[in-house]
JSON list of C-alpha atoms in Angstrom, two decimals:
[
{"chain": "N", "resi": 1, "resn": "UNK", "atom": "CA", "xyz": [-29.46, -135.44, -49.78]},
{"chain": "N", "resi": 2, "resn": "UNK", "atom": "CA", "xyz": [-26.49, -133.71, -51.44]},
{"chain": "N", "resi": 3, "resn": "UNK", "atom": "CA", "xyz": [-28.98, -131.11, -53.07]},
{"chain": "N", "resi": 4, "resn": "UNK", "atom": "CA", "xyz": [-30.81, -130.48, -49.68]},
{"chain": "N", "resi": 5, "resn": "UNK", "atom": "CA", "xyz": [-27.27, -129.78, -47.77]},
{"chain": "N", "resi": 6, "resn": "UNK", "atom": "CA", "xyz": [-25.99, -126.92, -50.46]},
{"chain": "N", "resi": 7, "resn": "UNK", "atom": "CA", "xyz": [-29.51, -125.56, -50.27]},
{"chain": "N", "resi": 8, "resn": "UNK", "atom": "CA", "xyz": [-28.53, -125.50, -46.53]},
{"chain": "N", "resi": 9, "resn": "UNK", "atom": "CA", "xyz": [-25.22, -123.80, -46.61]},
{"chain": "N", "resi": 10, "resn": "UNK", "atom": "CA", "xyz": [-25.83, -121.23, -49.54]},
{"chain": "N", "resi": 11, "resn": "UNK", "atom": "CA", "xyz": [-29.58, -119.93, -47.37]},
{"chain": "N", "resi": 12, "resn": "UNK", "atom": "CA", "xyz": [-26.33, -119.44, -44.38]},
{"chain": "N", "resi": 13, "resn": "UNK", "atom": "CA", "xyz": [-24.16, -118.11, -46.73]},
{"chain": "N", "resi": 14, "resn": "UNK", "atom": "CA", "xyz": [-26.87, -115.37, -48.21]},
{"chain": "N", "resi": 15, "resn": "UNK", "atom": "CA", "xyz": [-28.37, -114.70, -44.14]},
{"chain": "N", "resi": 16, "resn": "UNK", "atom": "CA", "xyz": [-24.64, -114.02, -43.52]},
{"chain": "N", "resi": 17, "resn": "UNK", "atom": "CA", "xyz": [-23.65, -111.77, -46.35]},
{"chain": "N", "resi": 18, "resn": "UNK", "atom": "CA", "xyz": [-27.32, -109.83, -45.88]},
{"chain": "N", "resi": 19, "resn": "UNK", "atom": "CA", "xyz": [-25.94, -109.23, -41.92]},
{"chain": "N", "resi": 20, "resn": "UNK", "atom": "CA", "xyz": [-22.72, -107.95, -43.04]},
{"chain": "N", "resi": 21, "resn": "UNK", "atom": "CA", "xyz": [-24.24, -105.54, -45.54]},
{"chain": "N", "resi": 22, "resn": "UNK", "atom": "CA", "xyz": [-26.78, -104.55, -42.45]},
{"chain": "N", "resi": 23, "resn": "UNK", "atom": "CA", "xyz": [-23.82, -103.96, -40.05]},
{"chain": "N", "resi": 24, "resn": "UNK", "atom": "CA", "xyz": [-22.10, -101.76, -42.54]},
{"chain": "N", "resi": 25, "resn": "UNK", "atom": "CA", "xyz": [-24.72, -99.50, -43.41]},
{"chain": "N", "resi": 26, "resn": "UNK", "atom": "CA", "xyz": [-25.49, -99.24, -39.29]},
{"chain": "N", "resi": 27, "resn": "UNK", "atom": "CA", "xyz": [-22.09, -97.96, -39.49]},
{"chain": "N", "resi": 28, "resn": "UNK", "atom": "CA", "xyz": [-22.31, -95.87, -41.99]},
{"chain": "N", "resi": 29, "resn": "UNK", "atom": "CA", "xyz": [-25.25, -94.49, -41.00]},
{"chain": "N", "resi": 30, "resn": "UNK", "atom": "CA", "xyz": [-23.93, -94.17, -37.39]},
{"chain": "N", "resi": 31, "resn": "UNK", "atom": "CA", "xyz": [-20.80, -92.23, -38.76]},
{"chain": "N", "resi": 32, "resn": "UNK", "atom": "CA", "xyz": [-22.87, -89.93, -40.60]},
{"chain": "N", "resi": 33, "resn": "UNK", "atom": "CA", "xyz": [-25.18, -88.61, -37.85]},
{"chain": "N", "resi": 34, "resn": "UNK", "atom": "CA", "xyz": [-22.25, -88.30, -35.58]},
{"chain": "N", "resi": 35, "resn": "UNK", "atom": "CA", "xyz": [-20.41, -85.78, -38.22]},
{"chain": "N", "resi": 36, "resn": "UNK", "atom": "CA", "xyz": [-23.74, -83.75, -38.78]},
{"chain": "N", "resi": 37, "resn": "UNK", "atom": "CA", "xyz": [-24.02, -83.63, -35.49]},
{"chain": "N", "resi": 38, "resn": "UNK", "atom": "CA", "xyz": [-20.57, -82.19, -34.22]},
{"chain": "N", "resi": 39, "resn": "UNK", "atom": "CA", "xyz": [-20.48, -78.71, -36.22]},
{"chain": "N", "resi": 40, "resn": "UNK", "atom": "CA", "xyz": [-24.03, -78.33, -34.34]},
{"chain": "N", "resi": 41, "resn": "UNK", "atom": "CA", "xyz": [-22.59, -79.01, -30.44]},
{"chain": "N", "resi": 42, "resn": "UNK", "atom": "CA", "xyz": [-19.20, -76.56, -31.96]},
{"chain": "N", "resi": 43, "resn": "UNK", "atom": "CA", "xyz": [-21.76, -74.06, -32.97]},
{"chain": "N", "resi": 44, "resn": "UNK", "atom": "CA", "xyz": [-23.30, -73.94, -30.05]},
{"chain": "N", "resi": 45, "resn": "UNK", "atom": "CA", "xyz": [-20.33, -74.18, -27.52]},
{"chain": "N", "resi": 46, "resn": "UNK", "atom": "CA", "xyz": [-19.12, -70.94, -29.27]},
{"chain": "N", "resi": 47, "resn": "UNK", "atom": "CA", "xyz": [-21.93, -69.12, -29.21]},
{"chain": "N", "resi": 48, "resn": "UNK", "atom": "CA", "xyz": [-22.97, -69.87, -25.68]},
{"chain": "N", "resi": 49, "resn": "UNK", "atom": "CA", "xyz": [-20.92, -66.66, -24.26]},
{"chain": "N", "resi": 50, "resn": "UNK", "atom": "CA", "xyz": [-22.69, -63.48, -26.10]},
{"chain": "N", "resi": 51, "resn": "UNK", "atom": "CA", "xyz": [-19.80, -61.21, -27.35]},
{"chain": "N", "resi": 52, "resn": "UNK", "atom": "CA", "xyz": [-18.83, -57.85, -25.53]},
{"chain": "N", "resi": 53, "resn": "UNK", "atom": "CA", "xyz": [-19.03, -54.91, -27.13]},
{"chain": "N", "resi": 54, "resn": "UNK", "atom": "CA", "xyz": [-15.76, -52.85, -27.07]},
{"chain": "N", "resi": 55, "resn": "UNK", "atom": "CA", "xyz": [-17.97, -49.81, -25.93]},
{"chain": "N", "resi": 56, "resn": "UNK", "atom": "CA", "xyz": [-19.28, -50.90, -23.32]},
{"chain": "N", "resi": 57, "resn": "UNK", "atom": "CA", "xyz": [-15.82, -52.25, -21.17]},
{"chain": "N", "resi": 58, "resn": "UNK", "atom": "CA", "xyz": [-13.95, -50.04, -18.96]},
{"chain": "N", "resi": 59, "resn": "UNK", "atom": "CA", "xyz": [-11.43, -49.46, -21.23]},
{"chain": "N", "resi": 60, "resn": "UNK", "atom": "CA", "xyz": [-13.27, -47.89, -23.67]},
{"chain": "N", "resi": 61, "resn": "UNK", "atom": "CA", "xyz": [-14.55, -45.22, -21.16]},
{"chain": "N", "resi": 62, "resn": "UNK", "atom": "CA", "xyz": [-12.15, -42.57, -21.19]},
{"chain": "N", "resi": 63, "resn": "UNK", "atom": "CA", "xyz": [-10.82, -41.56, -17.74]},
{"chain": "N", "resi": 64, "resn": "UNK", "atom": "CA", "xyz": [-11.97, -38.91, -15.90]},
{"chain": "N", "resi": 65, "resn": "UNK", "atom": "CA", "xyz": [-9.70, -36.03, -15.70]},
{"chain": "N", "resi": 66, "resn": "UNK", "atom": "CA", "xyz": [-8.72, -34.96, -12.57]},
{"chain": "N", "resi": 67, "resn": "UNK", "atom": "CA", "xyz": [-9.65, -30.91, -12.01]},
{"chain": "N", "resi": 68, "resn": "UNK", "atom": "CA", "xyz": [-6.30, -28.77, -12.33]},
{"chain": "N", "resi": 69, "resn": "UNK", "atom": "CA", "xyz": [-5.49, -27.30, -8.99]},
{"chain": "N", "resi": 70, "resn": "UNK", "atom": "CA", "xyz": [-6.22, -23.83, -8.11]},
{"chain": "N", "resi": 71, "resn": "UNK", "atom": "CA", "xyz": [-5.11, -21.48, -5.35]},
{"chain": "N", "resi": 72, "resn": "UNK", "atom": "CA", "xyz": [-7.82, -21.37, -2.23]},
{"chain": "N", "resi": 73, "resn": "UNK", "atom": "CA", "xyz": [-9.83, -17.55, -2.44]},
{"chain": "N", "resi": 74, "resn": "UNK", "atom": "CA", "xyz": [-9.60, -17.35, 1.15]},
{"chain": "N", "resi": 75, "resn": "UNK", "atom": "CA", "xyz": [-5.85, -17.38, 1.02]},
{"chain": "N", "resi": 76, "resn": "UNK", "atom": "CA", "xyz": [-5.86, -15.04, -1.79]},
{"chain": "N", "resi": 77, "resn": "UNK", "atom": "CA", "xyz": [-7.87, -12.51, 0.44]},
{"chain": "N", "resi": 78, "resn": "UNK", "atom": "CA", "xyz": [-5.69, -13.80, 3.13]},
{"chain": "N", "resi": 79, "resn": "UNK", "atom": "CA", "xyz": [-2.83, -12.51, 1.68]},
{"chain": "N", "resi": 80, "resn": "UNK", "atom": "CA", "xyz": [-4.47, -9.09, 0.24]},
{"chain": "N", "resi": 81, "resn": "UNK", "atom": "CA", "xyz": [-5.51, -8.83, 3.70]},
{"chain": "N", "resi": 82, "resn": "UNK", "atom": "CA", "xyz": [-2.34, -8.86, 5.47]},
{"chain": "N", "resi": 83, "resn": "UNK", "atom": "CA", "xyz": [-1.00, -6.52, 2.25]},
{"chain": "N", "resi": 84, "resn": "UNK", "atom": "CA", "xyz": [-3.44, -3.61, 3.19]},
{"chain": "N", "resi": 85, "resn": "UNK", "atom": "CA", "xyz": [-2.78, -4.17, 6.85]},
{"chain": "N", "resi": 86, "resn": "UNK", "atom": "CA", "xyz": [0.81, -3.46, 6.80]},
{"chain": "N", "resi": 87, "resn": "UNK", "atom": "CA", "xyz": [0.41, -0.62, 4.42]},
{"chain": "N", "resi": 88, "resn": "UNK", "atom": "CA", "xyz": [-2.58, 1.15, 6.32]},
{"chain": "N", "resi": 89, "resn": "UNK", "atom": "CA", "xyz": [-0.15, 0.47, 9.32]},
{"chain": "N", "resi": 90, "resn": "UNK", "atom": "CA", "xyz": [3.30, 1.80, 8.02]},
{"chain": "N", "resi": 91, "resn": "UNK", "atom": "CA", "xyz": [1.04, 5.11, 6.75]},
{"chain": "N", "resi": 92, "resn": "UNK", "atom": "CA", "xyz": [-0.77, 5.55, 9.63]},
{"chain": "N", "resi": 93, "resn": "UNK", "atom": "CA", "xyz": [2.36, 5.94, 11.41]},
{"chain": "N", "resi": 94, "resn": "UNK", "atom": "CA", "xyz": [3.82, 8.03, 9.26]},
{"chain": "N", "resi": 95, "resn": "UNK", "atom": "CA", "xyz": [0.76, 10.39, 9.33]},
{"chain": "N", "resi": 96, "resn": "UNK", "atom": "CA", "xyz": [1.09, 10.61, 13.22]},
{"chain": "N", "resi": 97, "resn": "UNK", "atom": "CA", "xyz": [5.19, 11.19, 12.85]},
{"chain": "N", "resi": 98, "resn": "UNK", "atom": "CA", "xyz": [4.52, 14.30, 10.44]},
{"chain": "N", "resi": 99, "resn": "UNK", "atom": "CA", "xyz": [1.49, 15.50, 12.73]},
{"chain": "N", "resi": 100, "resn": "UNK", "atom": "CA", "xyz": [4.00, 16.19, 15.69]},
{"chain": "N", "resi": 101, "resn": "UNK", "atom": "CA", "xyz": [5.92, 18.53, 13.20]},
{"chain": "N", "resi": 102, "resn": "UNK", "atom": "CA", "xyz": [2.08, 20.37, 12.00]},
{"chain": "N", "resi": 103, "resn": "UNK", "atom": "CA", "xyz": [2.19, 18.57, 8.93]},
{"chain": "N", "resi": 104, "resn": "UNK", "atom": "CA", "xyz": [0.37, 16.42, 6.20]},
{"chain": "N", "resi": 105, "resn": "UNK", "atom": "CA", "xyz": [1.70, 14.36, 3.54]},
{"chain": "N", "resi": 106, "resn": "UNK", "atom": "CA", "xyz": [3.31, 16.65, 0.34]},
{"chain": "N", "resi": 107, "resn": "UNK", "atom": "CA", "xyz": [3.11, 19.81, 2.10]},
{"chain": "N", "resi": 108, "resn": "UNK", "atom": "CA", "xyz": [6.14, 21.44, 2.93]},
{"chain": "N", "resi": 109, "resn": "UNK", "atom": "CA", "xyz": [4.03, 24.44, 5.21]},
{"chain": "N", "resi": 110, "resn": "UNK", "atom": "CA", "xyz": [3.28, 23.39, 8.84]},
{"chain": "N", "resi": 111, "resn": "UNK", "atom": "CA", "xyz": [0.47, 24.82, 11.44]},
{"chain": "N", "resi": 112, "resn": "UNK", "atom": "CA", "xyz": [2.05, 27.10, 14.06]},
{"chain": "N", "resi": 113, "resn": "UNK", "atom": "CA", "xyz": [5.08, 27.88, 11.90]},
{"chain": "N", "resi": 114, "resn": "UNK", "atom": "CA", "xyz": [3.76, 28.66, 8.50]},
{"chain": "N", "resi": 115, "resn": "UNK", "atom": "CA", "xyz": [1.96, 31.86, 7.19]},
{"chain": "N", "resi": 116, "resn": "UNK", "atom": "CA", "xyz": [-0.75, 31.95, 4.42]},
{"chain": "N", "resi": 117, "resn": "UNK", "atom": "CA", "xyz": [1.51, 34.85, 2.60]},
{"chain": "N", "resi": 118, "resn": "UNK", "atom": "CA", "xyz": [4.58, 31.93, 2.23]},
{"chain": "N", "resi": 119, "resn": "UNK", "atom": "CA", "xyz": [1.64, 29.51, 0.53]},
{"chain": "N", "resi": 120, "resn": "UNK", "atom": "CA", "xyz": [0.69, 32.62, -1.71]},
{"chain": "N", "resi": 121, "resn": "UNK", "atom": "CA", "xyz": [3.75, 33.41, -2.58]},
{"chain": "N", "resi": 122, "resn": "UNK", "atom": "CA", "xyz": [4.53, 29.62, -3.63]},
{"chain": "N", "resi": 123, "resn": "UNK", "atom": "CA", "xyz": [0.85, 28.34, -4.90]},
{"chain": "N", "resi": 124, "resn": "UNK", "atom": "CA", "xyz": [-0.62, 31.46, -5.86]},
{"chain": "N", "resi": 125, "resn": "UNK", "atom": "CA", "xyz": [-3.97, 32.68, -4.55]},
{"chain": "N", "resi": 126, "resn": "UNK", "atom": "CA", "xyz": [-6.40, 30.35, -3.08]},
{"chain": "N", "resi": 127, "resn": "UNK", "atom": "CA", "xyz": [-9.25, 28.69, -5.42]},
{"chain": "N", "resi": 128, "resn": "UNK", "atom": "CA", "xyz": [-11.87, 29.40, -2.30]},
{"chain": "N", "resi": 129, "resn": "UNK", "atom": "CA", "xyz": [-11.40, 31.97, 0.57]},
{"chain": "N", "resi": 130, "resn": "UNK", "atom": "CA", "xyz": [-13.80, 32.15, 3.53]},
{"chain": "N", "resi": 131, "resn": "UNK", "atom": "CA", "xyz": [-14.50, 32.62, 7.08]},
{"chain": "N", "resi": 132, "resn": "UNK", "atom": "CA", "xyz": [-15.06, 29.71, 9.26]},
{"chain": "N", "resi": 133, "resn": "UNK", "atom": "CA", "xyz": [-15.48, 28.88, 12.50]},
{"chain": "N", "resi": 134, "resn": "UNK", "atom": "CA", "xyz": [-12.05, 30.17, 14.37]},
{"chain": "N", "resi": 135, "resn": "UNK", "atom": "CA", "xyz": [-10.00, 31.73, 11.25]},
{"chain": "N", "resi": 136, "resn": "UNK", "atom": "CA", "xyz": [-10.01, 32.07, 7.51]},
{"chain": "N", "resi": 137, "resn": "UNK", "atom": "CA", "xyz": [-9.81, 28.85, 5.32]},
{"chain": "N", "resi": 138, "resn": "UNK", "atom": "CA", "xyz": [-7.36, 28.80, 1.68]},
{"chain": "N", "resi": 139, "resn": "UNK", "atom": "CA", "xyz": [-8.44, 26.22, -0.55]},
{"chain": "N", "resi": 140, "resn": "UNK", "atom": "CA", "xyz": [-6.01, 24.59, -3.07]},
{"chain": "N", "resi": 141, "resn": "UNK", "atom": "CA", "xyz": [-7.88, 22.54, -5.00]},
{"chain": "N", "resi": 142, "resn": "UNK", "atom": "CA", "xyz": [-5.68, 20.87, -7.34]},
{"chain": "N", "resi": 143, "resn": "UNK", "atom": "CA", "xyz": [-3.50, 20.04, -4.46]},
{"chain": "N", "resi": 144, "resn": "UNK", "atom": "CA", "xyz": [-6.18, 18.86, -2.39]},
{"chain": "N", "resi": 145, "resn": "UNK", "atom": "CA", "xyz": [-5.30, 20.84, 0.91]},
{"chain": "N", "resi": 146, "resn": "UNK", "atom": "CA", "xyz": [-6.75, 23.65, 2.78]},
{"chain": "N", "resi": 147, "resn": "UNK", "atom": "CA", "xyz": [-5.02, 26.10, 5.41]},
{"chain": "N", "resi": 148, "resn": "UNK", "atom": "CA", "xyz": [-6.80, 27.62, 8.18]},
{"chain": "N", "resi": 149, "resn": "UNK", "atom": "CA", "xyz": [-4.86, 30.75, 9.41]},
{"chain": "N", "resi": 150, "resn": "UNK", "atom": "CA", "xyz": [-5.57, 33.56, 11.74]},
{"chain": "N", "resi": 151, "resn": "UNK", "atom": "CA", "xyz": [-5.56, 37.68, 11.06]},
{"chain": "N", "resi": 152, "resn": "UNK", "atom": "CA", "xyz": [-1.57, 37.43, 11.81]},
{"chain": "N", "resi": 153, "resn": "UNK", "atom": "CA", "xyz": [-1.66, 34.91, 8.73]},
{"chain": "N", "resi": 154, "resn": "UNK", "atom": "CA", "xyz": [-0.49, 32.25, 11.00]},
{"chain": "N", "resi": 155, "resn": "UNK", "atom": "CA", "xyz": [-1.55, 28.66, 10.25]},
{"chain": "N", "resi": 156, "resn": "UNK", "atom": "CA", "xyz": [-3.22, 26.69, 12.56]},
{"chain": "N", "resi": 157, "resn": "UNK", "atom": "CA", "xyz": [-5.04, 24.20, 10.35]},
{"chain": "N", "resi": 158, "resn": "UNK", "atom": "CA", "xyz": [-3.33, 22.02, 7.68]},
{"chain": "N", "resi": 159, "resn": "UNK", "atom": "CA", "xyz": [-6.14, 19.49, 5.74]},
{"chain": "N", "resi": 160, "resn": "UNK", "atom": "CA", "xyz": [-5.16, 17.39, 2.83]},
{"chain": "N", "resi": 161, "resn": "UNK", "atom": "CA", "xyz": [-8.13, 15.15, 0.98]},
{"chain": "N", "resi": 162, "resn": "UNK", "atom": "CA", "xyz": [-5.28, 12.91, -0.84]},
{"chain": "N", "resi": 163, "resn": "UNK", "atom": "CA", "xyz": [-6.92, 9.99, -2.26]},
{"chain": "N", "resi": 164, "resn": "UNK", "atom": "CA", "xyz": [-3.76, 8.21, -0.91]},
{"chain": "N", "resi": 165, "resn": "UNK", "atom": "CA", "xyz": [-5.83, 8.78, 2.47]},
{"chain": "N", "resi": 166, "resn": "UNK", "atom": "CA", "xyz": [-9.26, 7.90, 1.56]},
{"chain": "N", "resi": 167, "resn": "UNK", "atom": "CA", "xyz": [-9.11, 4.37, 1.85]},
{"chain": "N", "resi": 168, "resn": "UNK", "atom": "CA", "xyz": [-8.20, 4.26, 5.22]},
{"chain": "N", "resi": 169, "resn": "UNK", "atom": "CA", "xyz": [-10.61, 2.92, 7.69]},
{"chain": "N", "resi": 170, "resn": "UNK", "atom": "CA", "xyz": [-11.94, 3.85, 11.57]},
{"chain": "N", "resi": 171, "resn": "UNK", "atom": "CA", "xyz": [-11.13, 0.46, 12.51]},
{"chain": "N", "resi": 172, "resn": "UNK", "atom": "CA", "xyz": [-7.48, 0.63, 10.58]},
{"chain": "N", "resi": 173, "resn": "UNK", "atom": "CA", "xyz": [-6.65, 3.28, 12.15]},
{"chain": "N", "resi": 174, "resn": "UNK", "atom": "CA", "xyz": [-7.39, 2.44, 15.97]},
{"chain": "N", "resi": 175, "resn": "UNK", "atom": "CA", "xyz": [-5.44, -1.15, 15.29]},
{"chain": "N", "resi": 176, "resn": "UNK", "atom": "CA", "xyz": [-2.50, 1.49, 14.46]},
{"chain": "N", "resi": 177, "resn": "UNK", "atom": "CA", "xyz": [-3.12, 4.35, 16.98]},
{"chain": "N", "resi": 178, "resn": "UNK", "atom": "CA", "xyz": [-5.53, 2.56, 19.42]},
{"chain": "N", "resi": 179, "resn": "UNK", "atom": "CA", "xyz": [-8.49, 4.20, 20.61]},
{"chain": "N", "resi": 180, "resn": "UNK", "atom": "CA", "xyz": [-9.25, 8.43, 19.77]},
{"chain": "N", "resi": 181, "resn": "UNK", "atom": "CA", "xyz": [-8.64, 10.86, 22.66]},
{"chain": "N", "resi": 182, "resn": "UNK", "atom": "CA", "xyz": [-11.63, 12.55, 21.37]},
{"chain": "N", "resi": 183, "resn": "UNK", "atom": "CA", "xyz": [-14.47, 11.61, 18.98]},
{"chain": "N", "resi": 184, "resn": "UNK", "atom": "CA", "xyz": [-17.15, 14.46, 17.45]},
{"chain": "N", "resi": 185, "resn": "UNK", "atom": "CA", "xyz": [-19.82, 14.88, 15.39]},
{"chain": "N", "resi": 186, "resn": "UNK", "atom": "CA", "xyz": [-20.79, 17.54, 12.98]},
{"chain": "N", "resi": 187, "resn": "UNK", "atom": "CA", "xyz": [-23.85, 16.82, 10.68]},
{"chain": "N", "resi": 188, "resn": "UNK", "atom": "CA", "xyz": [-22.88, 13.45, 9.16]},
{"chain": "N", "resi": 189, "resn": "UNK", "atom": "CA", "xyz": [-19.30, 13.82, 9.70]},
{"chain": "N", "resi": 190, "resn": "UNK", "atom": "CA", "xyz": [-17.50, 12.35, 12.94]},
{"chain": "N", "resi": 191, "resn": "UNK", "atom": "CA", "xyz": [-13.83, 13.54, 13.85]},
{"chain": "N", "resi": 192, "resn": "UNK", "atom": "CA", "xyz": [-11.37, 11.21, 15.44]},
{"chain": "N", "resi": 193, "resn": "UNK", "atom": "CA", "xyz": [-8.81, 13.23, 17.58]},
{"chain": "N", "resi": 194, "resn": "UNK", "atom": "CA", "xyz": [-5.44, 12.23, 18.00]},
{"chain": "N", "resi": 195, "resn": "UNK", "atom": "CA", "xyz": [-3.20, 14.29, 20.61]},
{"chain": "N", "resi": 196, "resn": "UNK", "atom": "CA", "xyz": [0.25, 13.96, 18.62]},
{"chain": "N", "resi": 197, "resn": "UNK", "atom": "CA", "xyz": [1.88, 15.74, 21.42]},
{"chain": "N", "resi": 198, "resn": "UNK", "atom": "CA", "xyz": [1.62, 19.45, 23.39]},
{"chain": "N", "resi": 199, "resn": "UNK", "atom": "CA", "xyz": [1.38, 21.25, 20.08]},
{"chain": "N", "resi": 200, "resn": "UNK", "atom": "CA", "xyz": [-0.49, 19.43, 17.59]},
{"chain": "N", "resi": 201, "resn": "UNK", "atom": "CA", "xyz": [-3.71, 17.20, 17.21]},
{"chain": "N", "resi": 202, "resn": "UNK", "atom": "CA", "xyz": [-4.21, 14.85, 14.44]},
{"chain": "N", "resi": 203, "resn": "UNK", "atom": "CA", "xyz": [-7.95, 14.38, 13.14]},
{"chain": "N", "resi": 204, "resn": "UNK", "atom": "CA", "xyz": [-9.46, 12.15, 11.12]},
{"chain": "N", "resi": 205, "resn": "UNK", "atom": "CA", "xyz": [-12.69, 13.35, 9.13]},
{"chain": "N", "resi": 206, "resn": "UNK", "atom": "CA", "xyz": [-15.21, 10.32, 8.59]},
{"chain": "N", "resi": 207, "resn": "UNK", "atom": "CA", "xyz": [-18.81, 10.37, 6.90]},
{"chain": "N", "resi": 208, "resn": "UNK", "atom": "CA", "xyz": [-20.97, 8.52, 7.71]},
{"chain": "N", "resi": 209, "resn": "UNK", "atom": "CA", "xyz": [-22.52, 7.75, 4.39]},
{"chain": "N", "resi": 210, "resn": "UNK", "atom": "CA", "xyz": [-18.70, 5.77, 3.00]},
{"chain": "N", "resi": 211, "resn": "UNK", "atom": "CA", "xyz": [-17.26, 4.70, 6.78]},
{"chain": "N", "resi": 212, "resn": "UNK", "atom": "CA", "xyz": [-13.80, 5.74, 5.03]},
{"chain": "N", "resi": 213, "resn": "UNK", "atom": "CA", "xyz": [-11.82, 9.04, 5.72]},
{"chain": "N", "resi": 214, "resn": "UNK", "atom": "CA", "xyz": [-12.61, 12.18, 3.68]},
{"chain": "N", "resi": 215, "resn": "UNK", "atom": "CA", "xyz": [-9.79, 14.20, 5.03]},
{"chain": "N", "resi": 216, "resn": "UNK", "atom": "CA", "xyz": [-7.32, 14.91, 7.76]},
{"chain": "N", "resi": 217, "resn": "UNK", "atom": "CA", "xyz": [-6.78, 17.54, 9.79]},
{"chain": "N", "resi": 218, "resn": "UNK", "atom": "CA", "xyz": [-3.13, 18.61, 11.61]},
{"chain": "N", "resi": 219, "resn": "UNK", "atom": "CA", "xyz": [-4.90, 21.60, 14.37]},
{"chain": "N", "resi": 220, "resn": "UNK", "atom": "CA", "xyz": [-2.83, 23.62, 16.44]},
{"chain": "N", "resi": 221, "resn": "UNK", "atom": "CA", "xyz": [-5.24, 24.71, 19.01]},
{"chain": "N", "resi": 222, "resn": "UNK", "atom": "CA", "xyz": [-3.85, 27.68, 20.71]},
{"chain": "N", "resi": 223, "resn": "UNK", "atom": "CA", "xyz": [-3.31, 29.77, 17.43]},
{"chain": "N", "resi": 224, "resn": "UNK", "atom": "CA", "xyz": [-6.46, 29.10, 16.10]},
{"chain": "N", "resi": 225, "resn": "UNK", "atom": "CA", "xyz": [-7.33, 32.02, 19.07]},
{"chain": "N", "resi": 226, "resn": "UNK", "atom": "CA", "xyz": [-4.38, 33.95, 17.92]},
{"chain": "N", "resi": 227, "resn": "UNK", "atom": "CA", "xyz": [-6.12, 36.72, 16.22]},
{"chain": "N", "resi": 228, "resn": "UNK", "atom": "CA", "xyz": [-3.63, 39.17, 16.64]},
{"chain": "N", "resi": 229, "resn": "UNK", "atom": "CA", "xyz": [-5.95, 41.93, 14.93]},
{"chain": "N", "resi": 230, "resn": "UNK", "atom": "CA", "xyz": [-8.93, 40.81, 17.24]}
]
């Protein structure tokens, strides 16, 4: 009976010792997969958001540059504009102010007081001399200005060609002087005729072909009939 009863109790003993080993290698085991397992969740939790490249965020892309301010053309021409306006203007009127006295511009010798022999005496003979129309016509070439006289030598027609006059327009000079009191033509030329006052007319000399004035023309009317010699 004794034998039977510590055959008993060392089978329990052995069942018990085999359980214990069991339960510690469960743990064991358990421990293990749960480490391998962790790096493998970590991995993936960091590599679940793909990485940005630098490039490709705003602040990579340079800023665009904002285009450096320039001056508006039309207030440029604005400007040049109102610039040749007041100078066509303040010449114009100066023109018209020298006309009343039978002059142009740089010429000291005036129709209906000057005589051809004063210019000749002064300038030297003429580069041209002919017959035209009413009188005789001088040409000064160099100076750009021709006299029309009579047979008493008396000038009646004063004409400069100064470039300083050849940019001046039809439609600058009737904002100045208004409207012509006469307007001719003669081949492709027309002629714009100011009355400066009793004595004098002031004429403008236009081709068609440039729509800018050639030449001008300070007339004394009367003693372009003035012969004298007939």
């Amino acid at each position: 009976m004794s034998v039977q009863i510590k055959l008993i109790a060392g089978s329990i003993l052995l069942t018990g010792m085999i359980g214990l080993a069991g339960c510690s290698s469960n743990n064991e085991a358990g421990n293990s997969e749960s480490q391998a397992t962790a790096p493998t969740e970590t991995a993936v939790t960091a590599t679940s958001e793909p990485e940005v490249s630098p490039a490709s965020t705003p602040a990579a892309t340079a800023p665009e540059t904002a285009p450096a301010a320039t001056s508006s053309p039309t207030e440029t021409d604005k400007d040049s504009t109102s610039s040749n306006s007041q100078n066509s203007d303040k010449q114009l009127k100066e023109l018209l102010e020298l006309a009343k006295k039978g002059k142009v511009p740089g010429v000291k010798y005036a129709a209906h007081t000057g005589l051809i022999d004063e210019v000749e005496a002064d300038w030297g003979k003429p580069d041209q001399q002919e017959s035209a129309g009413k009188g005789i016509y001088a040409t000064y070439t160099d100076k750009h200005v021709v006299f029309g006289f009579n047979k008493g030598s008396l000038i009646f027609d004063v004409r400069s060609s100064d470039s300083a006059l050849q940019k001046l327009t039809l439609k600058q000079i009737e904002a100045t002087l208004g409207k012509p009191d006469d307007t001719k033509v003669n081949g492709e030329d027309k002629i714009y005729t100011y009355q400066a006052n009793d004595q004098y007319q002031l004429k403008f000399i236009i081709p068609s072909s440039t729509g800018t004035v050639d030449h001008i023309s300070v007339f004394s009317e009367q003693d372009s009939f003035n012969n004298m010699a007939g």
